[in-house]
């Protein structure tokens, strides 16, 4: 990839990260096509707005028309009943990759999640070869997206960087986030690396700032050239003084997925 994309599609642009990244990806492309099923507000000078449900294949084909690369944030972002996750995350991922194949899109940056490996212990240190151990319907749907993107690379050469995002919020607010926090600046630079590294193939990267203790090892993503600059450490005193510690036998304290490992079941209605 050169140093500016012509048309970049940002899905999930009305969400928490989408609203932050809309401004931050503006210097990465000549045109940013911003999309969501929800309202998107006013278009900035470089933006095209397109409302679309990720589960609608015809809508997806229109969304991908003329697009060179995608930052895919759209979808259900927490655990819950299967149907909405099926539509947004599973059918939505299929529509995106099949649409990308048809429309000739060459690279996708996929917002995966730490919940793909949520049932590994917090004492484990994982690299990209670790077995997936999803902690709910949501984690399973993100594992599907990772698997689908691997297939579309091997079969059709569409490159993907799967960002297993930890917790990307303004600041870490609990003990678990001391390990999982990802600052907005580090996320922005990871997306830049994922879009512009010469070759990414199919890469899995743990998207966390330079936190201690670290649960994740990015040796297999070194070719991205991404080095997180921020750390949860400056927030430690405040978190330790204000947030009670969980009992160490609480599954939320034992497993990387935290409270997600205790959610559900979600029986069909
Ligand atoms: P969010 O829930 O605030 O935003 C997701 C957006 O996707 C929303 O604007 C929603 O309207 C849109 N969406 C949902 N279903 C849709 C559908 N069927 N069609 C079109 N759009 C749909 O989530 P957030 O925090 O901004 O996260 C963005 C992405 O990053 C998500 O995919 C999430 O799973 C992933 N992620 C975020 C983490 C974080 O710490 N914020 C951690 C790990 C992963
Ligand atoms: C996620 O995957 C969610 O999208 C986000 O809302 C947080 O819950 C995050 O994981 C986390 O694990 O902190």
mmCIF file of C-alpha atoms and ligand atoms in Angstrom:
data_model
loop_
_atom_site.group_PDB
_atom_site.id
_atom_site.type_symbol
_atom_site.label_atom_id
_atom_site.label_comp_id
_atom_site.label_asym_id
_atom_site.label_seq_id
_atom_site.Cartn_x
_atom_site.Cartn_y
_atom_site.Cartn_z
ATOM 1 C CA UNK A 1 0.000 0.000 0.000
ATOM 2 C CA UNK A 2 1.150 3.564 -0.683
ATOM 3 C CA UNK A 3 1.065 6.272 1.957
ATOM 4 C CA UNK A 4 -2.520 7.344 1.286
ATOM 5 C CA UNK A 5 -5.512 5.153 0.489
ATOM 6 C CA UNK A 6 -7.947 6.557 -2.044
ATOM 7 C CA UNK A 7 -11.256 5.424 -0.514
ATOM 8 C CA UNK A 8 -11.283 3.870 2.981
ATOM 9 C CA UNK A 9 -14.463 2.343 4.418
ATOM 10 C CA UNK A 10 -14.967 2.690 8.180
ATOM 11 C CA UNK A 11 -17.832 0.522 9.495
ATOM 12 C CA UNK A 12 -19.289 0.947 12.970
ATOM 13 C CA UNK A 13 -18.607 4.665 12.607
ATOM 14 C CA UNK A 14 -21.445 5.674 14.968
ATOM 15 C CA UNK A 15 -20.057 3.556 17.828
ATOM 16 C CA UNK A 16 -17.706 4.420 20.664
ATOM 17 C CA UNK A 17 -14.505 3.688 18.766
ATOM 18 C CA UNK A 18 -15.985 4.724 15.420
ATOM 19 C CA UNK A 19 -16.710 8.244 16.673
ATOM 20 C CA UNK A 20 -13.120 8.551 17.908
ATOM 21 C CA UNK A 21 -11.549 7.041 14.788
ATOM 22 C CA UNK A 22 -13.598 8.965 12.238
ATOM 23 C CA UNK A 23 -11.430 12.014 12.828
ATOM 24 C CA UNK A 24 -8.232 10.032 13.290
ATOM 25 C CA UNK A 25 -8.336 8.099 10.012
ATOM 26 C CA UNK A 26 -9.013 11.256 7.994
ATOM 27 C CA UNK A 27 -5.305 11.684 7.181
ATOM 28 C CA UNK A 28 -4.989 8.059 5.991
ATOM 29 C CA UNK A 29 -7.271 8.383 2.944
ATOM 30 C CA UNK A 30 -8.484 10.863 0.354
ATOM 31 C CA UNK A 31 -12.090 9.801 0.977
ATOM 32 C CA UNK A 32 -13.434 8.101 4.101
ATOM 33 C CA UNK A 33 -16.740 6.311 3.564
ATOM 34 C CA UNK A 34 -18.283 6.124 7.030
ATOM 35 C CA UNK A 35 -21.026 3.628 7.681
ATOM 36 C CA UNK A 36 -23.278 2.311 10.418
ATOM 37 C CA UNK A 37 -26.833 1.090 10.855
ATOM 38 C CA UNK A 38 -27.265 4.017 13.291
ATOM 39 C CA UNK A 39 -27.306 7.735 12.510
ATOM 40 C CA UNK A 40 -23.945 9.201 11.494
ATOM 41 C CA UNK A 41 -24.400 12.969 11.930
ATOM 42 C CA UNK A 42 -22.956 15.406 9.412
ATOM 43 C CA UNK A 43 -20.290 14.510 6.850
ATOM 44 C CA UNK A 44 -16.852 16.122 7.143
ATOM 45 C CA UNK A 45 -15.223 17.386 3.943
ATOM 46 C CA UNK A 46 -13.446 14.109 3.186
ATOM 47 C CA UNK A 47 -16.389 11.888 4.176
ATOM 48 C CA UNK A 48 -19.153 9.980 2.412
ATOM 49 C CA UNK A 49 -21.951 8.746 4.723
ATOM 50 C CA UNK A 50 -23.750 5.467 4.019
ATOM 51 C CA UNK A 51 -26.241 3.842 6.396
ATOM 52 C CA UNK A 52 -26.151 0.060 6.039
ATOM 53 C CA UNK A 53 -27.088 -3.042 8.025
ATOM 54 C CA UNK A 54 -24.115 -5.392 7.817
ATOM 55 C CA UNK A 55 -26.537 -8.293 7.433
ATOM 56 C CA UNK A 56 -27.851 -6.914 4.123
ATOM 57 C CA UNK A 57 -25.736 -8.286 1.270
ATOM 58 C CA UNK A 58 -27.038 -5.901 -1.403
ATOM 59 C CA UNK A 59 -26.343 -3.004 0.942
ATOM 60 C CA UNK A 60 -22.852 -4.355 1.583
ATOM 61 C CA UNK A 61 -22.093 -4.521 -2.148
ATOM 62 C CA UNK A 62 -23.077 -0.868 -2.496
ATOM 63 C CA UNK A 63 -21.005 0.005 0.552
ATOM 64 C CA UNK A 64 -17.886 -1.630 -0.897
ATOM 65 C CA UNK A 65 -18.205 -0.111 -4.360
ATOM 66 C CA UNK A 66 -15.005 1.801 -5.184
ATOM 67 C CA UNK A 67 -13.449 1.000 -1.790
ATOM 68 C CA UNK A 68 -9.709 0.259 -1.515
ATOM 69 C CA UNK A 69 -9.438 -0.839 2.126
ATOM 70 C CA UNK A 70 -11.734 -1.354 5.115
ATOM 71 C CA UNK A 71 -11.493 -0.724 8.844
ATOM 72 C CA UNK A 72 -14.274 -2.978 10.122
ATOM 73 C CA UNK A 73 -15.559 -1.928 13.541
ATOM 74 C CA UNK A 74 -19.276 -2.543 12.989
ATOM 75 C CA UNK A 75 -21.214 -5.198 14.840
ATOM 76 C CA UNK A 76 -22.446 -6.255 18.270
ATOM 77 C CA UNK A 77 -19.678 -5.389 20.706
ATOM 78 C CA UNK A 78 -20.732 -7.341 23.799
ATOM 79 C CA UNK A 79 -22.139 -10.759 24.573
ATOM 80 C CA UNK A 80 -25.863 -11.410 24.302
ATOM 81 C CA UNK A 81 -28.530 -13.398 22.489
ATOM 82 C CA UNK A 82 -27.441 -15.200 19.357
ATOM 83 C CA UNK A 83 -29.743 -13.637 16.731
ATOM 84 C CA UNK A 84 -28.323 -10.072 16.714
ATOM 85 C CA UNK A 85 -24.781 -11.484 16.876
ATOM 86 C CA UNK A 86 -25.602 -13.851 14.016
ATOM 87 C CA UNK A 87 -26.839 -10.972 11.858
ATOM 88 C CA UNK A 88 -24.205 -8.345 12.599
ATOM 89 C CA UNK A 89 -21.067 -10.344 13.359
ATOM 90 C CA UNK A 90 -21.435 -13.651 11.535
ATOM 91 C CA UNK A 91 -23.573 -12.855 8.503
ATOM 92 C CA UNK A 92 -22.063 -9.362 8.525
ATOM 93 C CA UNK A 93 -18.514 -10.744 8.366
ATOM 94 C CA UNK A 94 -19.472 -13.122 5.563
ATOM 95 C CA UNK A 95 -21.118 -10.295 3.616
ATOM 96 C CA UNK A 96 -18.031 -8.141 4.084
ATOM 97 C CA UNK A 97 -15.551 -10.759 2.854
ATOM 98 C CA UNK A 98 -17.684 -12.046 0.019
ATOM 99 C CA UNK A 99 -18.428 -8.459 -0.980
ATOM 100 C CA UNK A 100 -14.727 -7.623 -0.787
ATOM 101 C CA UNK A 101 -13.936 -10.535 -3.098
ATOM 102 C CA UNK A 102 -16.516 -9.384 -5.644
ATOM 103 C CA UNK A 103 -15.507 -5.716 -5.435
ATOM 104 C CA UNK A 104 -11.748 -6.349 -5.448
ATOM 105 C CA UNK A 105 -10.964 -4.934 -1.989
ATOM 106 C CA UNK A 106 -7.444 -5.993 -1.063
ATOM 107 C CA UNK A 107 -7.050 -5.275 2.662
ATOM 108 C CA UNK A 108 -9.254 -5.316 5.758
ATOM 109 C CA UNK A 109 -8.473 -4.320 9.335
ATOM 110 C CA UNK A 110 -10.864 -6.350 11.464
ATOM 111 C CA UNK A 111 -11.824 -5.373 15.025
ATOM 112 C CA UNK A 112 -11.622 -8.764 16.692
ATOM 113 C CA UNK A 113 -11.550 -9.052 20.450
ATOM 114 C CA UNK A 114 -9.705 -10.474 23.425
ATOM 115 C CA UNK A 115 -12.924 -12.474 24.019
ATOM 116 C CA UNK A 116 -11.732 -14.886 21.303
ATOM 117 C CA UNK A 117 -9.288 -16.112 23.970
ATOM 118 C CA UNK A 118 -11.318 -15.127 27.043
ATOM 119 C CA UNK A 119 -11.219 -18.554 28.690
ATOM 120 C CA UNK A 120 -7.428 -18.582 28.941
ATOM 121 C CA UNK A 121 -6.189 -17.854 32.456
ATOM 122 C CA UNK A 122 -4.920 -14.396 33.352
ATOM 123 C CA UNK A 123 -1.664 -16.105 34.340
ATOM 124 C CA UNK A 124 -1.190 -17.396 30.756
ATOM 125 C CA UNK A 125 0.863 -15.488 28.200
ATOM 126 C CA UNK A 126 -0.565 -15.915 24.717
ATOM 127 C CA UNK A 127 0.849 -15.365 21.265
ATOM 128 C CA UNK A 128 -0.992 -15.546 17.950
ATOM 129 C CA UNK A 129 -0.676 -19.337 17.863
ATOM 130 C CA UNK A 130 -2.653 -19.818 21.099
ATOM 131 C CA UNK A 131 -5.813 -21.879 20.731
ATOM 132 C CA UNK A 132 -8.988 -19.834 20.615
ATOM 133 C CA UNK A 133 -11.039 -20.204 23.805
ATOM 134 C CA UNK A 134 -14.017 -17.884 23.287
ATOM 135 C CA UNK A 135 -15.998 -16.808 26.326
ATOM 136 C CA UNK A 136 -19.494 -16.436 24.800
ATOM 137 C CA UNK A 137 -21.565 -15.984 21.645
ATOM 138 C CA UNK A 138 -19.727 -12.720 21.021
ATOM 139 C CA UNK A 139 -16.255 -14.285 21.327
ATOM 140 C CA UNK A 140 -17.335 -17.169 19.087
ATOM 141 C CA UNK A 141 -18.545 -14.661 16.461
ATOM 142 C CA UNK A 142 -15.189 -12.873 16.511
ATOM 143 C CA UNK A 143 -13.410 -16.235 16.181
ATOM 144 C CA UNK A 144 -15.620 -16.849 13.128
ATOM 145 C CA UNK A 145 -14.470 -13.520 11.676
ATOM 146 C CA UNK A 146 -10.831 -14.443 12.262
ATOM 147 C CA UNK A 147 -11.323 -17.840 10.660
ATOM 148 C CA UNK A 148 -13.249 -16.437 7.706
ATOM 149 C CA UNK A 149 -10.577 -13.826 7.063
ATOM 150 C CA UNK A 150 -7.891 -16.553 7.148
ATOM 151 C CA UNK A 151 -9.848 -18.476 4.499
ATOM 152 C CA UNK A 152 -10.310 -15.389 2.311
ATOM 153 C CA UNK A 153 -6.571 -14.761 2.465
ATOM 154 C CA UNK A 154 -5.553 -18.323 1.637
ATOM 155 C CA UNK A 155 -8.131 -18.723 -1.124
ATOM 156 C CA UNK A 156 -8.488 -15.195 -2.568
ATOM 157 C CA UNK A 157 -5.475 -13.240 -1.305
ATOM 158 C CA UNK A 158 -7.487 -10.634 0.636
ATOM 159 C CA UNK A 159 -5.163 -9.492 3.424
ATOM 160 C CA UNK A 160 -6.471 -8.977 6.955
ATOM 161 C CA UNK A 161 -5.093 -7.736 10.233
ATOM 162 C CA UNK A 162 -7.239 -9.131 13.058
ATOM 163 C CA UNK A 163 -6.849 -6.769 16.011
ATOM 164 C CA UNK A 164 -7.679 -8.683 19.191
ATOM 165 C CA UNK A 165 -8.582 -5.478 20.998
ATOM 166 C CA UNK A 166 -8.285 -5.549 24.785
ATOM 167 C CA UNK A 167 -10.227 -2.637 26.325
ATOM 168 C CA UNK A 168 -10.119 0.562 24.292
ATOM 169 C CA UNK A 169 -11.582 3.362 26.369
ATOM 170 C CA UNK A 170 -10.336 6.764 27.533
ATOM 171 C CA UNK A 171 -8.636 5.202 30.567
ATOM 172 C CA UNK A 172 -8.383 1.881 32.430
ATOM 173 C CA UNK A 173 -11.082 1.711 35.091
ATOM 174 C CA UNK A 174 -10.473 -1.627 36.845
ATOM 175 C CA UNK A 175 -7.701 -4.097 37.717
ATOM 176 C CA UNK A 176 -8.237 -6.228 34.610
ATOM 177 C CA UNK A 177 -7.876 -3.203 32.374
ATOM 178 C CA UNK A 178 -4.418 -2.596 33.822
ATOM 179 C CA UNK A 179 -3.487 -5.483 31.471
ATOM 180 C CA UNK A 180 -6.059 -5.059 28.687
ATOM 181 C CA UNK A 181 -6.207 -1.277 28.181
ATOM 182 C CA UNK A 182 -5.535 0.135 24.707
ATOM 183 C CA UNK A 183 -5.233 3.901 24.381
ATOM 184 C CA UNK A 184 -6.901 5.630 21.460
ATOM 185 C CA UNK A 185 -3.499 6.851 20.247
ATOM 186 C CA UNK A 186 -2.077 3.309 20.225
ATOM 187 C CA UNK A 187 -5.190 2.027 18.446
ATOM 188 C CA UNK A 188 -4.900 4.742 15.802
ATOM 189 C CA UNK A 189 -1.258 3.922 15.131
ATOM 190 C CA UNK A 190 -2.022 0.189 14.984
ATOM 191 C CA UNK A 191 -4.652 0.865 12.328
ATOM 192 C CA UNK A 192 -2.170 3.001 10.401
ATOM 193 C CA UNK A 193 0.418 0.185 10.516
ATOM 194 C CA UNK A 194 -2.200 -2.400 9.553
ATOM 195 C CA UNK A 195 -3.281 -0.344 6.535
ATOM 196 C CA UNK A 196 0.167 0.668 5.292
ATOM 197 C CA UNK A 197 2.592 -2.175 6.107
ATOM 198 C CA UNK A 198 3.747 -3.491 2.720
ATOM 199 C CA UNK A 199 2.539 -7.047 3.332
ATOM 200 C CA UNK A 200 0.344 -8.317 6.146
ATOM 201 C CA UNK A 201 -1.057 -11.603 4.829
ATOM 202 C CA UNK A 202 -3.306 -12.822 7.622
ATOM 203 C CA UNK A 203 -2.044 -11.349 10.870
ATOM 204 C CA UNK A 204 -3.366 -11.641 14.401
ATOM 205 C CA UNK A 205 -2.246 -8.867 16.728
ATOM 206 C CA UNK A 206 -3.122 -8.361 20.383
ATOM 207 C CA UNK A 207 -4.215 -4.750 20.601
ATOM 208 C CA UNK A 208 -3.184 -3.496 24.024
ATOM 209 C CA UNK A 209 -0.959 -0.666 25.169
ATOM 210 C CA UNK A 210 2.434 -1.335 26.767
ATOM 211 C CA UNK A 211 0.872 -2.506 30.042
ATOM 212 C CA UNK A 212 2.203 -4.500 32.975
ATOM 213 C CA UNK A 213 1.458 -7.274 33.635
ATOM 214 C CA UNK A 214 1.102 -8.188 29.974
ATOM 215 C CA UNK A 215 -0.862 -11.276 28.964
ATOM 216 C CA UNK A 216 0.020 -11.109 25.281
ATOM 217 C CA UNK A 217 3.067 -11.527 23.056
ATOM 218 C CA UNK A 218 3.027 -9.952 19.596
ATOM 219 C CA UNK A 219 6.155 -11.634 18.186
ATOM 220 C CA UNK A 220 4.125 -12.932 15.216
ATOM 221 C CA UNK A 221 2.949 -9.420 14.324
ATOM 222 C CA UNK A 222 6.379 -7.739 14.324
ATOM 223 C CA UNK A 223 6.125 -7.149 10.546
ATOM 224 C CA UNK A 224 3.406 -4.562 11.219
ATOM 225 C CA UNK A 225 6.028 -2.309 12.783
ATOM 226 C CA UNK A 226 3.622 -1.307 15.582
ATOM 227 C CA UNK A 227 5.003 -0.393 18.996
ATOM 228 C CA UNK A 228 2.454 0.828 21.544
ATOM 229 C CA UNK A 229 3.593 4.022 23.255
ATOM 230 C CA UNK A 230 1.103 4.327 26.121
ATOM 231 C CA UNK A 231 0.742 2.296 29.299
ATOM 232 C CA UNK A 232 -1.883 1.757 32.006
ATOM 233 C CA UNK A 233 0.834 2.383 34.638
ATOM 234 C CA UNK A 234 0.078 6.093 35.244
ATOM 235 C CA UNK A 235 -3.462 5.049 36.288
ATOM 236 C CA UNK A 236 -2.347 2.327 38.731
ATOM 237 C CA UNK A 237 -2.428 4.377 41.934
ATOM 238 C CA UNK A 238 -5.944 5.593 41.255
ATOM 239 C CA UNK A 239 -7.278 2.169 40.204
ATOM 240 C CA UNK A 240 -5.733 0.454 43.226
ATOM 241 C CA UNK A 241 -7.045 3.106 45.610
ATOM 242 C CA UNK A 242 -10.588 3.230 44.274
ATOM 243 C CA UNK A 243 -11.522 -0.151 42.753
ATOM 244 C CA UNK A 244 -12.090 -3.127 45.084
ATOM 245 C CA UNK A 245 -10.241 -6.330 44.106
ATOM 246 C CA UNK A 246 -12.314 -9.360 43.152
ATOM 247 C CA UNK A 247 -11.940 -12.583 45.123
ATOM 248 C CA UNK A 248 -9.124 -14.465 43.315
ATOM 249 C CA UNK A 249 -11.396 -17.526 42.935
ATOM 250 C CA UNK A 250 -14.006 -15.447 41.060
ATOM 251 C CA UNK A 251 -13.924 -16.581 37.397
ATOM 252 C CA UNK A 252 -13.926 -12.910 36.400
ATOM 253 C CA UNK A 253 -10.561 -12.579 38.185
ATOM 254 C CA UNK A 254 -9.178 -15.893 36.908
ATOM 255 C CA UNK A 255 -9.861 -15.659 33.188
ATOM 256 C CA UNK A 256 -8.721 -13.117 30.611
ATOM 257 C CA UNK A 257 -12.302 -12.400 29.524
ATOM 258 C CA UNK A 258 -13.164 -11.001 32.964
ATOM 259 C CA UNK A 259 -16.907 -10.577 33.591
ATOM 260 C CA UNK A 260 -17.738 -11.887 30.093
ATOM 261 C CA UNK A 261 -16.944 -15.444 31.253
ATOM 262 C CA UNK A 262 -19.930 -15.217 33.639
ATOM 263 C CA UNK A 263 -22.524 -13.907 31.162
ATOM 264 C CA UNK A 264 -25.310 -16.029 29.669
ATOM 265 C CA UNK A 265 -26.791 -18.429 28.916
ATOM 266 C CA UNK A 266 -28.937 -16.730 26.266
ATOM 267 C CA UNK A 267 -31.618 -19.239 25.274
ATOM 268 C CA UNK A 268 -33.535 -18.547 22.038
ATOM 269 C CA UNK A 269 -36.910 -16.841 22.661
HETATM 270 P P1 LIG B 1 -19.905 -0.023 19.763
HETATM 271 O O1 LIG B 1 -20.960 -1.004 20.174
HETATM 272 O O2 LIG B 1 -19.884 1.286 20.448
HETATM 273 O O3 LIG B 1 -20.002 0.232 18.199
HETATM 274 C C1 LIG B 1 -20.387 -0.769 17.282
HETATM 275 C C2 LIG B 1 -21.155 -0.103 16.155
HETATM 276 O O4 LIG B 1 -21.589 -1.134 15.267
HETATM 277 C C3 LIG B 1 -22.406 0.650 16.638
HETATM 278 O O5 LIG B 1 -22.383 1.984 16.192
HETATM 279 C C4 LIG B 1 -23.567 -0.124 16.032
HETATM 280 O O6 LIG B 1 -24.645 0.706 15.610
HETATM 281 C C5 LIG B 1 -22.893 -0.792 14.829
HETATM 282 N N1 LIG B 1 -23.647 -1.983 14.449
HETATM 283 C C6 LIG B 1 -24.154 -2.959 15.248
HETATM 284 N N2 LIG B 1 -24.860 -3.839 14.534
HETATM 285 C C7 LIG B 1 -24.802 -3.417 13.247
HETATM 286 C C8 LIG B 1 -25.351 -3.910 12.039
HETATM 287 N N3 LIG B 1 -26.126 -5.016 12.003
HETATM 288 N N4 LIG B 1 -25.101 -3.233 10.908
HETATM 289 C C9 LIG B 1 -24.328 -2.106 10.927
HETATM 290 N N5 LIG B 1 -23.789 -1.589 12.038
HETATM 291 C C10 LIG B 1 -24.022 -2.247 13.192
HETATM 292 O O7 LIG B 1 -18.515 -0.784 19.929
HETATM 293 P P2 LIG B 1 -17.052 -0.143 20.016
HETATM 294 O O8 LIG B 1 -16.617 -0.154 21.421
HETATM 295 O O9 LIG B 1 -16.982 1.096 19.231
HETATM 296 O O10 LIG B 1 -16.198 -1.291 19.275
HETATM 297 C C11 LIG B 1 -15.961 -1.249 17.883
HETATM 298 C C12 LIG B 1 -15.541 -2.637 17.431
HETATM 299 O O11 LIG B 1 -14.381 -3.024 18.157
HETATM 300 C C13 LIG B 1 -16.582 -3.717 17.666
HETATM 301 O O12 LIG B 1 -16.570 -4.620 16.590
HETATM 302 C C14 LIG B 1 -16.112 -4.397 18.930
HETATM 303 O O13 LIG B 1 -16.530 -5.757 18.961
HETATM 304 C C15 LIG B 1 -14.614 -4.263 18.804
HETATM 305 N N6 LIG B 1 -13.953 -4.252 20.102
HETATM 306 C C16 LIG B 1 -14.016 -3.143 20.904
HETATM 307 C C17 LIG B 1 -13.377 -3.144 22.110
HETATM 308 C C18 LIG B 1 -13.340 -1.930 22.992
HETATM 309 O O14 LIG B 1 -12.678 -1.987 24.015
HETATM 310 N N7 LIG B 1 -14.026 -0.830 22.663
HETATM 311 C C19 LIG B 1 -12.658 -4.330 22.599
HETATM 312 C C20 LIG B 1 -12.652 -5.435 21.675
HETATM 313 C C21 LIG B 1 -13.269 -5.373 20.461
HETATM 314 C C1 LIG B 2 -14.844 -6.135 24.053
HETATM 315 O O1 LIG B 2 -14.708 -6.940 23.137
HETATM 316 C C2 LIG B 2 -15.946 -5.166 24.060
HETATM 317 O O2 LIG B 2 -16.299 -4.752 22.765
HETATM 318 C C3 LIG B 2 -15.663 -3.956 24.923
HETATM 319 O O3 LIG B 2 -16.886 -3.268 25.152
HETATM 320 C C4 LIG B 2 -15.040 -4.363 26.266
HETATM 321 O O4 LIG B 2 -15.946 -5.120 26.996
HETATM 322 C C5 LIG B 2 -13.785 -5.157 25.992
HETATM 323 O O5 LIG B 2 -14.034 -6.243 25.127
HETATM 324 C C6 LIG B 2 -13.130 -5.697 27.252
HETATM 325 O O6 LIG B 2 -12.878 -6.892 27.321
HETATM 326 O O7 LIG B 2 -12.849 -4.898 28.146
#
